[in-house]
XYZ file of C-alpha atoms in Angstrom:
565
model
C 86.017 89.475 91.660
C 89.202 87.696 90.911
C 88.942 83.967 89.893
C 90.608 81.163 88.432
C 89.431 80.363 84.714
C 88.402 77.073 85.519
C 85.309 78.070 87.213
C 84.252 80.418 84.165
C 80.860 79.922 82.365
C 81.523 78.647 78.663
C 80.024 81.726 77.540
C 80.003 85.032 79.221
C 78.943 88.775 78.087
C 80.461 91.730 79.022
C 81.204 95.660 77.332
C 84.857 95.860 77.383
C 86.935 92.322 77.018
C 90.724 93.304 78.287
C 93.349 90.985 77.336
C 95.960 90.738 79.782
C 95.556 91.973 83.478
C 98.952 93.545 83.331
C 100.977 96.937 84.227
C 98.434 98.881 81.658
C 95.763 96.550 81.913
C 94.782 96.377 85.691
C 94.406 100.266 85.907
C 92.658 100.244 82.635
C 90.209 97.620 83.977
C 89.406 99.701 87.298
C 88.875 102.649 85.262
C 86.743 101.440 83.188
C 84.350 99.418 85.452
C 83.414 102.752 86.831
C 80.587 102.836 83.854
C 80.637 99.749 82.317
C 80.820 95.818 82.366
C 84.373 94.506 82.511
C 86.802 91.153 81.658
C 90.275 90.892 82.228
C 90.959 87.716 80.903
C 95.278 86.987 82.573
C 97.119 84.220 81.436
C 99.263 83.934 84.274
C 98.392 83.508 88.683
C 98.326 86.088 91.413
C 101.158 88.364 92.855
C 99.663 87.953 96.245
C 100.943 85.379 98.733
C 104.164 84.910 96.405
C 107.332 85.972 98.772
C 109.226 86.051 95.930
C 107.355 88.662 94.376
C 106.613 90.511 96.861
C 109.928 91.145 98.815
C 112.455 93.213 97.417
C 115.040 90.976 97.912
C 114.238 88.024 96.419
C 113.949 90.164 92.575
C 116.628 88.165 91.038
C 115.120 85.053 91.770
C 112.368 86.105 90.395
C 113.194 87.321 87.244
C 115.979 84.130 86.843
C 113.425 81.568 87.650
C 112.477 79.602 84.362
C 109.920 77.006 85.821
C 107.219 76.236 83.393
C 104.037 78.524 85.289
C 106.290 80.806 87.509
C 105.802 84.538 86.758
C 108.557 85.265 84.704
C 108.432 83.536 81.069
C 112.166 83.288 79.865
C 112.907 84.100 76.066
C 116.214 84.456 74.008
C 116.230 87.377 71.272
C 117.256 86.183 67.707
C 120.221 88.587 68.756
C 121.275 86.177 71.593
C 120.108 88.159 74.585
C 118.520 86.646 77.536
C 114.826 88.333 77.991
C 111.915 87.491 79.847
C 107.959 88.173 80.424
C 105.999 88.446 82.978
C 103.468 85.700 83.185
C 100.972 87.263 86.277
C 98.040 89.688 87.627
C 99.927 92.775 87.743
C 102.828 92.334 84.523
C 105.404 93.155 84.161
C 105.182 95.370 87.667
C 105.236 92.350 89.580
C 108.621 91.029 88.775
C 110.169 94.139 87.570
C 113.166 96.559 89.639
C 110.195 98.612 90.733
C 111.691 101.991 89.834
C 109.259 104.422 89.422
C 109.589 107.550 86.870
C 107.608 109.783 84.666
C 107.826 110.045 81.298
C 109.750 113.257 79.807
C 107.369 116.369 78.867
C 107.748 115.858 75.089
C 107.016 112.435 75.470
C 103.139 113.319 76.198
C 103.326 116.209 73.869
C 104.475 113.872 70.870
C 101.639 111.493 71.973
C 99.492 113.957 71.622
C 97.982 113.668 75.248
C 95.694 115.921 77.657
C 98.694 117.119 79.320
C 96.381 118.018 82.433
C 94.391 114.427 82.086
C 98.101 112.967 81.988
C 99.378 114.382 85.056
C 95.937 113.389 87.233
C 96.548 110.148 85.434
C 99.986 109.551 87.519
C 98.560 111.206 90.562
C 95.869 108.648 90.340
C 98.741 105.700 89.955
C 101.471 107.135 92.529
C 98.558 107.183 95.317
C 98.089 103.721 95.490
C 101.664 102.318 94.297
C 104.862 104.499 94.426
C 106.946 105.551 97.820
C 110.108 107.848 98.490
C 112.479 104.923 98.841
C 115.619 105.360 101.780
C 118.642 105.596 100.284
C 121.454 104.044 102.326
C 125.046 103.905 102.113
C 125.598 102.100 98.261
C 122.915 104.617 96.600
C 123.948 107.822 98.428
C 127.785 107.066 97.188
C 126.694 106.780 93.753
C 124.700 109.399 93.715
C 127.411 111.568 95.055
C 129.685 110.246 92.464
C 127.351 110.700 90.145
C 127.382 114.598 91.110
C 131.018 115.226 91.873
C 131.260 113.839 87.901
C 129.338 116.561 86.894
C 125.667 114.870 86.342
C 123.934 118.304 87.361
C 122.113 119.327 88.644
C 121.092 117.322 91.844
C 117.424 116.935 92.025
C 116.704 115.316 94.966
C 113.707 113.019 94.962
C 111.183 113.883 92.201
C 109.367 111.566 90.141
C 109.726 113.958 87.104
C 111.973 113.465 84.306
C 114.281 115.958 84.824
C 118.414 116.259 83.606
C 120.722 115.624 85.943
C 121.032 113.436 89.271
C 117.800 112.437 91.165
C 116.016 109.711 93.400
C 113.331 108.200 91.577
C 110.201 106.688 93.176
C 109.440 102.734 94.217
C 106.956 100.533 94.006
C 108.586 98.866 97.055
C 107.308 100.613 100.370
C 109.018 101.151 103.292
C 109.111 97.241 104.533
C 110.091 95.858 100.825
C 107.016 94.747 99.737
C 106.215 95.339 96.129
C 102.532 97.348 95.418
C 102.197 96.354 91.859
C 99.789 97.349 89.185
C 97.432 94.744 89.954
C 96.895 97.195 93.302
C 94.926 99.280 91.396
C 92.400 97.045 90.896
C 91.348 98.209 94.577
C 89.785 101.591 92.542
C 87.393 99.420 90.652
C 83.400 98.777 90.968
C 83.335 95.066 91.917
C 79.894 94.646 90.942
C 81.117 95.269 87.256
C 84.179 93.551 86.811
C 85.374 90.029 86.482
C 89.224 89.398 86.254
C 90.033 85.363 85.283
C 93.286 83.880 85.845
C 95.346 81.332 83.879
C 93.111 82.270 81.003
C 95.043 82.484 77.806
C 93.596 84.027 75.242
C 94.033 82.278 71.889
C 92.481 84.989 69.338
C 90.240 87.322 68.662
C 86.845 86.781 66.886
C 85.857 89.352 64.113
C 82.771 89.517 61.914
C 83.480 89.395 58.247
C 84.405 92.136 56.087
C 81.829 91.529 54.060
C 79.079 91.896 56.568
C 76.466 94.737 55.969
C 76.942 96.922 59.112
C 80.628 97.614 59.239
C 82.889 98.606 56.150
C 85.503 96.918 58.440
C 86.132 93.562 60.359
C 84.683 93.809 63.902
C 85.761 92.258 66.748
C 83.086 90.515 68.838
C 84.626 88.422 71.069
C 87.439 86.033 72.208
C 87.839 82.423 72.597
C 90.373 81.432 75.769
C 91.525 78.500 77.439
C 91.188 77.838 81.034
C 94.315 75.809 83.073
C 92.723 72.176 82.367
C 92.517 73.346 78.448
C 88.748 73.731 77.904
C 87.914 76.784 75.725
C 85.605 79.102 76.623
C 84.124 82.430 75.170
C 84.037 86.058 75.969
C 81.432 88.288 73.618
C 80.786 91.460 73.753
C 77.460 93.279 74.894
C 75.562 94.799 71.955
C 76.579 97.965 71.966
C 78.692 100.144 69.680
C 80.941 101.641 72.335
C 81.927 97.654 73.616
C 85.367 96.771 72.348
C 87.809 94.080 73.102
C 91.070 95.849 74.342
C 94.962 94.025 73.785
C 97.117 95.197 77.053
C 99.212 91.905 76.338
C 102.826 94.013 76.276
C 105.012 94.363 73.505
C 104.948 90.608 72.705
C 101.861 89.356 73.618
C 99.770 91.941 71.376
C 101.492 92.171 68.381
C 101.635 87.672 68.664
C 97.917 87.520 69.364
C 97.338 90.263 66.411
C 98.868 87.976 64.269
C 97.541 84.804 65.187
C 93.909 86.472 65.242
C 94.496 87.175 61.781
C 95.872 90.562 61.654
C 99.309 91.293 60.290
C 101.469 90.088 57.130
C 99.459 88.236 54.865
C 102.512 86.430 53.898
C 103.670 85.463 57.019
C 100.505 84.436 58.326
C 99.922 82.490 55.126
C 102.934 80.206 56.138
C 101.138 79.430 59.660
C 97.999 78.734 58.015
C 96.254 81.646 59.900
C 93.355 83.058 58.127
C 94.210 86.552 57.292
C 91.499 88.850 58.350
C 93.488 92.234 57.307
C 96.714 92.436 55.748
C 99.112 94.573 58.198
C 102.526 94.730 57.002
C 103.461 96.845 60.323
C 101.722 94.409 63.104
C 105.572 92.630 64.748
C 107.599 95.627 63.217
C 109.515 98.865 65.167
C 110.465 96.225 68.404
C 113.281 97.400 70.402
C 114.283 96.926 73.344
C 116.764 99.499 75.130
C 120.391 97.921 75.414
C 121.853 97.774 78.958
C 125.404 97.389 79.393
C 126.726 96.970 83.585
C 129.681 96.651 85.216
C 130.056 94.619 88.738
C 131.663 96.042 91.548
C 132.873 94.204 94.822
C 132.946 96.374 97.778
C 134.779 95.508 100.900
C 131.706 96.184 103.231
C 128.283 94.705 103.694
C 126.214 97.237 101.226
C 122.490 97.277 101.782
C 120.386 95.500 99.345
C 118.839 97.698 97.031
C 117.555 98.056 93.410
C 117.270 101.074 91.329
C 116.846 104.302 92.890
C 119.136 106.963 92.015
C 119.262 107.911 88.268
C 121.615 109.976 86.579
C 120.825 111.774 83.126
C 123.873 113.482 81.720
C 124.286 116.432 80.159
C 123.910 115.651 76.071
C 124.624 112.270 76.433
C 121.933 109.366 75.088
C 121.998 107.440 78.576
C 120.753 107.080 81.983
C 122.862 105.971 85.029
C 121.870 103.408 87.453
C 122.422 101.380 89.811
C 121.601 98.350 92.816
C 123.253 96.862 95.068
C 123.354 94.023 97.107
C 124.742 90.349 95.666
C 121.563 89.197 96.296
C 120.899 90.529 92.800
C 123.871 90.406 90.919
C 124.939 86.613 92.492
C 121.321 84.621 91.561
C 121.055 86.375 88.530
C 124.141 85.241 87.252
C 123.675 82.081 88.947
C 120.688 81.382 87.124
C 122.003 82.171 84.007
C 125.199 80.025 84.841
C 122.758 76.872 85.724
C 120.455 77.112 83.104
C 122.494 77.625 80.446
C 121.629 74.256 78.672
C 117.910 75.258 78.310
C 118.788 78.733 77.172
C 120.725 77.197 74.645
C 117.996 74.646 73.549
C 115.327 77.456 73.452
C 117.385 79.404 70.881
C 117.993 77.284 68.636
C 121.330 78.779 67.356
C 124.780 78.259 67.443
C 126.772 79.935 70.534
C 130.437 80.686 70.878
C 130.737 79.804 74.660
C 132.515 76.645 74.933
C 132.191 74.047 77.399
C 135.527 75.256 78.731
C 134.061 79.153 78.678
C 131.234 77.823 80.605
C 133.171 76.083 83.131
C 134.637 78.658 83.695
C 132.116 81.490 83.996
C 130.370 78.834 86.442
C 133.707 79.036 89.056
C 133.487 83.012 88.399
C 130.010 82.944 89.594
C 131.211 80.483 92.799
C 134.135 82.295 93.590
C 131.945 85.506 94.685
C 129.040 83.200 96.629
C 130.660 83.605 99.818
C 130.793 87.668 99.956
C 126.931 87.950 100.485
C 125.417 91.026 100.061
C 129.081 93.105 99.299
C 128.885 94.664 96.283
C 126.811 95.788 93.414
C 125.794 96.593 89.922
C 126.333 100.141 88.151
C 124.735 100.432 84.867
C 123.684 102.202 81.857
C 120.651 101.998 79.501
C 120.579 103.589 76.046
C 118.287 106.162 75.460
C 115.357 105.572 72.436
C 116.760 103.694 70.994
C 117.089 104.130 67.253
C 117.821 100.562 66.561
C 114.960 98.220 65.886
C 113.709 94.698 64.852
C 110.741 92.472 64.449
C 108.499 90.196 65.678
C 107.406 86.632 63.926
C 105.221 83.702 64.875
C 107.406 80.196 65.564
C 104.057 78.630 66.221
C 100.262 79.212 66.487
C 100.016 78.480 69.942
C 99.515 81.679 72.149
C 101.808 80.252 74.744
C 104.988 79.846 73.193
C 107.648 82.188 72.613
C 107.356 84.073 69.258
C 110.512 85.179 67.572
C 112.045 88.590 68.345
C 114.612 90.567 66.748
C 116.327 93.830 68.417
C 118.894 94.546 66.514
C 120.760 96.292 68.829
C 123.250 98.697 68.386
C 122.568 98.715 64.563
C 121.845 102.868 64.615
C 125.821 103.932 65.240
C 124.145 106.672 67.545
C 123.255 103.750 70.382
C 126.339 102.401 70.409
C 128.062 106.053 70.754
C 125.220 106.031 73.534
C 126.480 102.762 75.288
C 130.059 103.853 74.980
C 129.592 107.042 76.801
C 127.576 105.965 79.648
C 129.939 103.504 79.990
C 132.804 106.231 80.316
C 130.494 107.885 82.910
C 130.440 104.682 85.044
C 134.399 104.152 84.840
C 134.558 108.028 86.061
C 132.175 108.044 88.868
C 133.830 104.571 90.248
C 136.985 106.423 89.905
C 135.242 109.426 92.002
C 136.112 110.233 95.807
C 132.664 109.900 96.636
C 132.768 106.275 95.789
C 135.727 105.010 97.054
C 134.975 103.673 100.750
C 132.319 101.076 98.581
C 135.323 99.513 96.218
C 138.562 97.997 96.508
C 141.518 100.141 95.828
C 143.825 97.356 94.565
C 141.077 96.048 91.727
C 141.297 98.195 88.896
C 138.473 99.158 86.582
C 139.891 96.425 83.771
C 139.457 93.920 86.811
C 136.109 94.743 86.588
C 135.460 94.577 83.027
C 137.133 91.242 82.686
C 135.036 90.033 84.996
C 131.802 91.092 83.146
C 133.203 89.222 79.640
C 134.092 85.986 82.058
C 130.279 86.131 83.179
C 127.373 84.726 80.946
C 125.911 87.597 80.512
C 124.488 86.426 76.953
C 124.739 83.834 74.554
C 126.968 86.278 71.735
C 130.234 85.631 71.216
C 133.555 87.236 73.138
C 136.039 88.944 71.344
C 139.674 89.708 72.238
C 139.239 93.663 71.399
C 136.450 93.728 74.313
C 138.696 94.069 77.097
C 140.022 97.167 75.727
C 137.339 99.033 73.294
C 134.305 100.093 75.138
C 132.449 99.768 71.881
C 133.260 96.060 71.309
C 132.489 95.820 75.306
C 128.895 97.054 74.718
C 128.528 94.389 71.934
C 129.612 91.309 73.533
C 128.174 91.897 77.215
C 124.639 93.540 76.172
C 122.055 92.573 78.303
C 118.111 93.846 78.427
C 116.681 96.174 80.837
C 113.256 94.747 80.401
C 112.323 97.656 78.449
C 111.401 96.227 75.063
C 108.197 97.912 73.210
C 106.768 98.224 70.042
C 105.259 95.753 67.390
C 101.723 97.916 67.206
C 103.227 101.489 67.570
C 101.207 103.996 67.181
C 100.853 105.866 63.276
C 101.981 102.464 61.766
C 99.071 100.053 63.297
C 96.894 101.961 66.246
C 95.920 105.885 65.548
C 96.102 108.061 68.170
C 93.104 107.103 70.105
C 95.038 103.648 70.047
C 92.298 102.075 67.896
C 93.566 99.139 65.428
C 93.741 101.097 62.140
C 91.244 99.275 59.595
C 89.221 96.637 62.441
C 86.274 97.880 64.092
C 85.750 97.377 68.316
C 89.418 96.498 68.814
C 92.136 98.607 70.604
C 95.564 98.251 71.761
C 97.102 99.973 75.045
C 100.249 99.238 75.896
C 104.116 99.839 75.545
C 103.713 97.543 72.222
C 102.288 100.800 70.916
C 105.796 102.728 71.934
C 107.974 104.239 69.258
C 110.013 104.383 71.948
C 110.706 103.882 75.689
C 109.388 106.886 78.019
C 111.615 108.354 80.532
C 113.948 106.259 82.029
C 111.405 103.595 83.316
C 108.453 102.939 81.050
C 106.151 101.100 84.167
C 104.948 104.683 85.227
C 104.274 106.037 81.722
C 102.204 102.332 81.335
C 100.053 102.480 84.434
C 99.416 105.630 83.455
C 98.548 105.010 80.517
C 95.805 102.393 81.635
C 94.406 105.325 83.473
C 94.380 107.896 80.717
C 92.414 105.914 78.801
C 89.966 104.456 80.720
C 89.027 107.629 80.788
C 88.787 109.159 77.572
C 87.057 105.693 76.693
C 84.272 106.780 79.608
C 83.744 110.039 77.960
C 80.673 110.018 76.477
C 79.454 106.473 77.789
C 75.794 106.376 79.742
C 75.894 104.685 83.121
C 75.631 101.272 83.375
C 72.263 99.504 84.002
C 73.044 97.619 87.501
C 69.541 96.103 87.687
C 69.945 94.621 83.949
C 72.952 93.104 85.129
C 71.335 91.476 88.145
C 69.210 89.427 85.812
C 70.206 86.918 82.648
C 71.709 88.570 79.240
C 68.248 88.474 77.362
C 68.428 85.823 74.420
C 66.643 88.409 72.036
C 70.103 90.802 72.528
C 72.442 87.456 71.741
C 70.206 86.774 68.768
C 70.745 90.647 67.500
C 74.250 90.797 67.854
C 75.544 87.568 66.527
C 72.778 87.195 63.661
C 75.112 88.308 61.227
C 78.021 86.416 62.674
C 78.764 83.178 60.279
């Protein structure tokens, strides 16, 4: 059931119309076609035959790989970070670290979720996707660093959000091949669904407020463009249960909200985008948790490895973690080093790294080429956070980059955040446990240096970094793929994740996020997909199989789209 847009119909019919086959889309999508017709309309290609998905080692060159239709779609924040989105079947859990984590309890109790629903929601996910990874020689010395520093209590592996140390789950099984989300399509009814790739959606189609049956705009249907650039249509089946559902991630929704007609009427005014409801709050609350890292040479072969132990300590606002392997650390900065000419280009803003500071980030880079695989990263993410931005059109087309703003470290409680996981790492490199995995003659301060000689971002470097952890976390922040909001739930979806004010339109995803869940959201996403699908089902009468087997009667069309102008 999964095909390449180019072979769509120029007109096709179906109850639900999902936009984006991502991490919540793809188990939305299954769920769903359990009781109903299904689209899943993906912009980008497959995960499957891709080695450089699939295998865990080759994640950096994923993720660093800025070729115009690979996977990962590069972006620079207005705040001069280097970001990226995935552009594939599957989301962002196809070119993501694959660490696997619940959300905390309160997190579903603030949400307002089935707390039973919610847990046979991830039971549902974690049988088809997430392992017990091994944990060799570089993530057992953390993690007893990590302990003998006082993260307690040692949890061993759960995939619970608990305090303390623990060994998170994978979505990398025991031979290193990712399972991503767009696995889960294997639960759905492939008589029902239809998923189309390299089909980019470029808006949504509403009826007009002024229309007799709904008080509200309605959405009907979607025009999208196939990988030659002929548009086609998706409607929906006449029925008042059918919606068209936005799983397009934290910058995909909010950007196709807005450029469907939905968000500031000023703003979309200056685009010359026909408003269809004024939302002030569609591109607002995005933030995207701040990760700050320090690299660590170690004098023996370490295995390669991304994140699987986690530490949580006690009444701090971070999380611990780590990978190893300079298969990771070396491409990624490698890739930043190489590219930095587009980066630059795409931002359109001044930077502070000189030709000179480039230079010679470039021979920092070379210099640690030829100690393969010795060595790794030890990190910290900042819980929340409390600092936010926005989101803004540059364009109307649906493929470029829109304009994002983190702001991060602007709430003084993040950066307190950053500085004191950043103490943590310094202490457990410092530990016993640690010690066989670093040299003894290269100093913590070696290792800092090293991260401000590395281009990490595009902000500028001050003098003070070197020696104040805070002005460290502000010159070397880097994402952890964690961004989110720009629909958040309260402000532009209710509860039920409806579109507050539209008719037949919802939005599932981490866009709706006030803020990130756990310390990995991809769990808390898939999961999500899942939850919903089935409280959308509740209620819903089977689908007719045998009306499907024949043509979508005219008389229905006519019905439907009589009032359409």
């Amino acid at each position: 059931f999964v095909h390449d847009a180019t072979v769509a119909p120029p007109v096709v019919y179906f109850d639900y119309i999902i936009i984006g086959g991502g991490t919540a889309g793809c188990p939305l999508a299954a769920t769903l076609s359990q009781n109903a017709t299904v689209l899943v309309l993906e912009r980008g290609g497959s995960p499957y035959g891709d080695s450089n998905i699939t295998n865990v080692g080759n994640f950096g060159s994923t993720i660093s790989d800025t070729s115009p239709h690979s996977a990962s779609q590069i972006f620079i924040s207005e705040d001069g970070v280097y970001n990226t989105r995935a552009r594939v079947l599957g989301g962002g859990s196809a070119i993501n670290a694959g660490f696997y984590s619940r959300a905390e309890p309160e997190f579903a109790r603030d949400a307002g979720w089935d707390e039973d629903l919610v847990r046979r929601s991830y039971d549902w996910v974690e049988s088809k996707v997430a392992f017990e990874p091994p944990v060799r020689q570089w993530q057992s010395a953390v993690r007893d660093g990590l302990v003998e520093i006082g993260v307690l209590p040692y949890n061993g592996f759960t995939y619970d959000h608990v305090q303390g140390t623990k060994i998170g789950g994978t979505i990398f099984d025991d031979q290193g091949r990712r399972h991503t989300a767009a696995d889960l399509l294997g639960y759905a009814n492939h008589r029902t669904i239809k998923v189309y790739l390299h089909a980019t959606v470029s808006r949504i189609l509403f009826t007009r407020r002024a229309g007799r049956r709904w008080a509200n705009p309605r959405a009907y249907g979607v025009v999208f463009e196939d990988a030659l650039g002929i548009k086609k249509r998706a409607f929906l089946r006449p029925h008042p249960q059918n919606e068209v559902i936005l799983t397009a991630g934290a910058l995909g929704s909010p950007q196709l909200m807005m450029l469907s007609g939905i968000g500031p009427a000023l703003h979309l005014k200056s685009h010359g985008i026909h408003l269809v409801l004024d939302q002030p709050n569609v591109g607002q609350g995005m933030a995207d948790n701040p990760m700050n890292l320090l690299y660590v040479p170690s004098p023996v072969p370490v295995e390669i490895s991304l994140i699987q132990v986690v530490g949580i300590p006690p009444g701090q606002n971070t999380y611990i973690e780590t990978a190893s392997g300079l298969s990771f650390a070396y491409s990624w900065a490698q890739g930043f080093a190489r590219d930095y000419v587009t980066f630059f280009n795409q931002s359109g803003k001044p930077s502070s790294l000189t030709a000179e500071t480039m230079a010679k980030a470039i021979d920092t880079v070379h210099a640690y080429a030829n100690t393969s695989l010795k060595g790794g990263v030890i990190l910290e993410k900042v819980k929340g956070p409390l600092s936010s931005g926005d989101l803004k059109l540059r364009s109307r087309s649906p493929r470029d980059n829109p304009s994002v703003t983190f702001n991060y470290f602007k709430d003084p409680q993040d950066l307190r955040g950053c500085v004191e996981g950043m103490r943590s790492i310094v202490n457990m490199i410092n530990s016993p446990s640690f010690a066989r995995l670093r040299y003894a003659n290269l100093p913590v301060q070696a290792l800092v240096d090293l991260m401000l000689n590395l281009p990490v971002n595009l902000r500028p470097r001050h003098v003070s970094s070197s020696i104040s952890l805070e002005q460290f976390c502000i010159d070397t922040v880097m994402t952890i793929w964690h961004y989110h909001g720009g629909c958040q739930v309260g402000k532009v979806v209710d509860r039920d994740y409806r579109v507050v004010g539209v008719d037949g339109l919802r939005v599932i995803d981490g866009s709706t996020f006030l803020k990130s869940p756990g310390t990995n959201p991809q769990a808390t996403v898939m999961m999500l997909g899942r939850y919903m699908g089935m409280r959308i089902l509740q209620g819903r009468p089977p689908v007719n199989l045998r009306r499907l087997r024949g043509r979508f009667p005219a008389s229905w069309r006519r019905r439907w789209h009589s009032h359409i102008p």
